[in-house]
XYZ file of C-alpha atoms in Angstrom:
318
model
C -19.323 -17.728 43.878
C -17.893 -14.453 42.557
C -14.100 -14.350 42.521
C -12.529 -11.648 44.649
C -9.864 -9.249 43.417
C -7.276 -11.397 45.180
C -8.529 -14.558 43.453
C -8.417 -12.868 40.056
C -4.940 -11.462 40.703
C -3.529 -14.837 41.810
C -5.141 -16.594 38.833
C -3.620 -14.054 36.430
C -0.230 -14.538 38.068
C 0.011 -18.320 38.172
C -1.607 -19.210 34.833
C 1.635 -18.720 32.890
C 3.748 -20.652 35.430
C 4.673 -24.344 35.106
C 2.036 -26.622 36.615
C 4.395 -27.692 39.395
C 4.785 -24.097 40.583
C 1.223 -22.865 40.354
C -0.134 -24.151 43.694
C 3.008 -23.240 45.618
C 3.165 -19.723 44.231
C -0.602 -19.262 44.587
C -0.567 -20.222 48.271
C 2.492 -18.073 48.994
C 1.034 -15.087 47.198
C -2.364 -15.435 48.865
C -0.759 -15.488 52.334
C 1.395 -12.477 51.482
C -1.589 -10.496 50.208
C -3.666 -11.410 53.256
C -0.926 -10.237 55.629
C -0.550 -6.937 53.791
C -4.310 -6.357 53.729
C -4.618 -7.164 57.458
C -1.866 -4.649 58.249
C -3.757 -1.924 56.402
C -7.168 -2.761 57.915
C -5.660 -2.645 61.398
C -4.705 0.951 60.631
C -8.296 1.848 59.888
C -8.620 1.229 56.114
C -11.634 -0.606 54.752
C -11.018 -4.124 53.420
C -11.901 -3.152 49.847
C -9.557 -0.153 49.841
C -6.752 -2.130 51.500
C -7.054 -5.023 49.041
C -7.062 -2.674 46.059
C -3.996 -0.816 47.350
C -2.018 -4.010 48.074
C -2.681 -5.506 44.651
C -1.797 -2.233 42.966
C 1.534 -2.152 44.797
C 2.315 -5.725 43.656
C 2.069 -4.568 40.051
C 1.411 -6.382 36.784
C 0.737 -10.102 37.403
C 2.704 -11.013 34.251
C 5.792 -9.240 35.581
C 5.372 -10.897 38.962
C 5.026 -14.317 37.315
C 8.204 -13.730 35.300
C 10.046 -13.117 38.560
C 8.794 -16.367 40.060
C 9.696 -18.309 36.905
C 13.080 -16.557 36.541
C 12.004 -15.563 33.035
C 13.553 -12.332 31.652
C 11.199 -9.688 30.313
C 13.931 -7.764 28.516
C 15.184 -8.414 24.991
C 18.882 -8.301 25.951
C 19.891 -8.060 29.589
C 22.932 -6.503 31.250
C 24.963 -9.722 30.879
C 25.112 -9.379 27.095
C 24.022 -5.788 26.424
C 27.455 -4.127 26.245
C 28.918 -6.906 24.083
C 25.903 -6.654 21.747
C 26.151 -2.858 21.554
C 29.909 -2.810 20.854
C 29.649 -5.486 18.162
C 26.640 -3.802 16.553
C 28.454 -0.452 16.357
C 31.458 -2.072 14.679
C 29.300 -3.943 12.176
C 27.196 -0.872 11.357
C 30.343 1.174 10.803
C 31.765 -1.334 8.301
C 29.174 -3.532 6.591
C 26.708 -0.897 5.229
C 29.585 1.223 3.892
C 31.043 -1.795 2.077
C 27.616 -2.657 0.675
C 27.104 0.942 -0.455
C 30.471 0.972 -2.230
C 29.944 -2.410 -3.854
C 26.503 -1.524 -5.199
C 27.721 1.882 -6.397
C 30.579 0.260 -8.325
C 28.261 -2.383 -9.824
C 25.714 0.217 -10.899
C 28.425 2.431 -12.389
C 29.850 -0.472 -14.387
C 26.330 -1.220 -15.631
C 26.113 2.307 -17.009
C 23.539 3.660 -14.555
C 23.128 7.393 -14.046
C 24.368 9.151 -10.931
C 20.862 9.379 -9.461
C 20.235 5.680 -9.965
C 23.657 4.810 -8.550
C 23.116 6.825 -5.368
C 19.477 5.728 -4.964
C 20.183 2.020 -5.394
C 23.243 2.168 -3.141
C 21.287 3.954 -0.386
C 18.425 1.448 -0.584
C 20.817 -1.480 -0.293
C 22.772 0.187 2.537
C 19.549 0.797 4.507
C 18.484 -2.807 3.926
C 21.883 -3.995 5.167
C 21.537 -1.824 8.289
C 18.173 -3.442 9.059
C 19.492 -6.967 8.476
C 22.687 -6.438 10.479
C 20.717 -4.970 13.385
C 18.074 -7.713 13.304
C 20.345 -10.744 12.988
C 22.906 -9.464 15.506
C 20.131 -8.771 18.001
C 18.541 -12.173 17.322
C 21.809 -13.953 18.106
C 22.108 -12.181 21.465
C 18.399 -12.728 22.162
C 19.008 -16.473 21.791
C 22.109 -16.259 23.999
C 20.045 -14.433 26.637
C 17.355 -17.123 26.659
C 19.691 -20.112 26.568
C 22.211 -18.708 29.050
C 25.139 -19.461 26.733
C 28.527 -17.971 27.501
C 30.013 -15.654 24.853
C 33.491 -16.017 26.338
C 33.904 -12.231 26.390
C 35.443 -10.957 29.618
C 36.125 -7.365 30.564
C 39.665 -6.460 31.628
C 41.349 -3.275 32.731
C 43.138 -3.163 29.367
C 39.813 -2.185 27.808
C 39.674 1.123 29.661
C 39.397 3.984 27.135
C 42.161 6.508 26.722
C 41.786 9.934 28.278
C 39.213 11.923 26.367
C 40.779 14.470 24.059
C 39.095 17.819 23.529
C 40.945 18.499 20.304
C 42.112 21.862 21.661
C 45.659 21.161 22.879
C 48.990 22.278 21.427
C 49.553 18.887 19.797
C 46.134 18.941 18.142
C 46.666 22.463 16.831
C 50.141 21.695 15.462
C 49.010 18.421 13.867
C 46.003 20.102 12.279
C 48.032 22.993 10.867
C 50.750 20.679 9.532
C 48.207 18.439 7.787
C 46.420 21.409 6.241
C 49.716 22.907 5.095
C 50.821 19.606 3.563
C 47.535 19.214 1.735
C 47.742 22.781 0.417
C 51.328 22.193 -0.666
C 50.370 19.001 -2.499
C 47.578 20.832 -4.361
C 49.851 23.681 -5.445
C 52.685 21.307 -6.404
C 50.306 19.158 -8.424
C 49.111 22.147 -10.440
C 52.414 23.992 -10.877
C 54.981 21.173 -11.068
C 53.127 17.905 -11.569
C 54.179 14.402 -10.579
C 54.342 11.846 -13.343
C 56.771 12.597 -16.136
C 55.132 12.351 -19.557
C 56.588 12.722 -23.028
C 56.006 16.455 -23.028
C 56.078 17.703 -19.455
C 55.402 16.674 -15.860
C 51.830 15.520 -15.481
C 49.383 16.701 -12.832
C 46.825 14.346 -11.333
C 44.056 16.913 -10.899
C 42.578 18.663 -13.890
C 44.623 21.770 -14.833
C 41.301 23.446 -15.621
C 40.673 23.669 -11.875
C 43.500 26.228 -11.620
C 43.252 28.898 -10.403
C 39.607 29.228 -9.337
C 38.762 25.673 -8.272
C 42.058 25.063 -6.503
C 41.962 28.605 -5.124
C 38.541 27.955 -3.567
C 39.836 24.753 -2.008
C 42.896 26.575 -0.644
C 40.595 29.236 0.846
C 38.634 26.487 2.584
C 41.878 25.046 3.966
C 42.780 28.489 5.331
C 39.336 28.676 6.947
C 39.951 25.268 8.531
C 43.287 26.538 9.881
C 41.581 29.633 11.338
C 38.983 27.373 12.941
C 41.716 25.225 14.509
C 43.354 28.348 15.976
C 39.975 29.551 17.288
C 39.321 26.193 18.972
C 42.772 26.314 20.567
C 42.229 29.897 21.773
C 38.839 28.953 23.265
C 40.321 25.903 24.928
C 37.643 23.496 23.755
C 35.222 22.739 20.953
C 31.748 24.272 20.986
C 28.670 23.437 18.940
C 29.197 26.666 17.021
C 32.687 25.534 16.035
C 31.319 22.079 15.187
C 28.685 23.529 12.847
C 31.232 25.804 11.178
C 33.461 22.762 10.688
C 30.506 20.836 9.244
C 29.706 23.681 6.852
C 33.299 23.820 5.593
C 33.362 20.047 5.133
C 30.036 20.168 3.279
C 31.388 22.800 0.863
C 34.486 20.668 0.207
C 32.265 17.642 -0.421
C 29.989 19.524 -2.828
C 32.939 20.975 -4.789
C 34.692 17.611 -5.006
C 31.613 15.636 -6.041
C 30.554 18.290 -8.566
C 33.970 18.212 -10.237
C 33.988 14.408 -10.165
C 30.512 14.000 -11.660
C 31.279 16.511 -14.425
C 34.487 14.675 -15.294
C 36.597 17.645 -14.233
C 38.388 16.284 -11.169
C 41.127 14.175 -12.749
C 43.454 15.348 -15.503
C 42.317 13.583 -18.726
C 45.963 13.173 -19.786
C 46.753 11.534 -16.441
C 43.882 9.056 -16.873
C 44.920 8.300 -20.435
C 48.676 7.901 -19.862
C 48.539 6.115 -16.504
C 45.471 3.923 -17.075
C 44.120 3.657 -20.607
C 47.468 3.626 -22.432
C 48.669 0.823 -20.150
C 45.832 -1.512 -21.036
C 43.547 -0.635 -18.134
C 39.962 -0.698 -19.340
C 37.228 1.852 -18.892
C 35.724 -0.264 -16.124
C 38.750 0.376 -13.907
C 38.428 4.118 -14.526
C 34.763 3.953 -13.489
C 35.735 2.077 -10.338
C 38.354 4.761 -9.603
C 35.705 7.471 -9.952
C 33.266 5.661 -7.665
C 35.934 5.001 -5.025
C 37.000 8.650 -5.217
C 33.426 9.756 -4.620
C 33.061 7.406 -1.675
C 36.381 8.666 -0.301
C 35.305 12.311 -0.588
C 32.011 11.641 1.190
C 33.618 9.420 3.831
C 36.364 11.889 4.735
C 34.117 14.946 4.886
C 31.294 13.247 6.783
C 33.842 11.750 9.176
C 35.251 15.231 9.773
C 31.759 16.543 10.533
C 31.046 13.741 12.996
C 34.429 14.223 14.674
C 33.705 17.909 15.266
C 30.270 17.210 16.736
C 31.680 14.450 18.948
C 34.416 16.706 20.320
C 31.888 19.466 20.984
C 29.568 17.086 22.809
C 32.470 15.676 24.826
C 33.602 19.185 25.795
C 30.065 20.083 26.879
C 29.838 17.014 29.109
C 33.234 17.759 30.639
C 32.182 21.218 31.810
């Protein structure tokens, strides 16, 4: 005897269920389908059309079976999703950066070239991102299937602070003060110096950067100040402002990394008197250079992301 559509649908539904549930679910489903088909035929539909329509409305038999068996079809459900997402964001913000820095320092100490240092560090960082994402997700996948309790409970204390647009008086004043302080430190370092040496006060940055290199950096700081005033006058960040901010940060990053890689960022006398003359080996100087490079990239990229985030937040608020 040829199986009907209903027979085939019920068989596809119950075959993945535990043996003790199969007959019960099959009988219940068959009665439900029959009632729905009868209701449609009473309204004038043919049996074949009514049966086809009812089974189509019931949907995928595998999904229906998962409902009967109380078996989740999602990787991570709403019970654990937010905890997983918050933890993953924290781990991805910390672990790959630490791995990148560690590999960069190791490669630099081994005498690798700048291209090899960056390439190897990026490869390792990407591998760490994959591993962190996979293993964190696997842990929560297991928690989802076993029904374990993470012990994490939401409370009102976790409510976020009011969103800041970065365009208020306080933001403008803080931004201008920080830029002015940074400019003052640069000028003081070049004209007065900090560490007293046998001959004269010693600057940390290379005196060869004055006036053109330092002047370019001061011009960029002035542009940042103008941008801060423009954001305040507009009342909120825009994507145009965010891209201008990103461009300024990118120029600062390129200038800083270029000077660092050419050995022109730090004053050679400062390195010699503060580090080498005090018994600090060349390895420590290499580590200082690598950490400086990571700091330059981290600060400038963070500034870019902050501008884009504020612009996106302002767009959503309107």
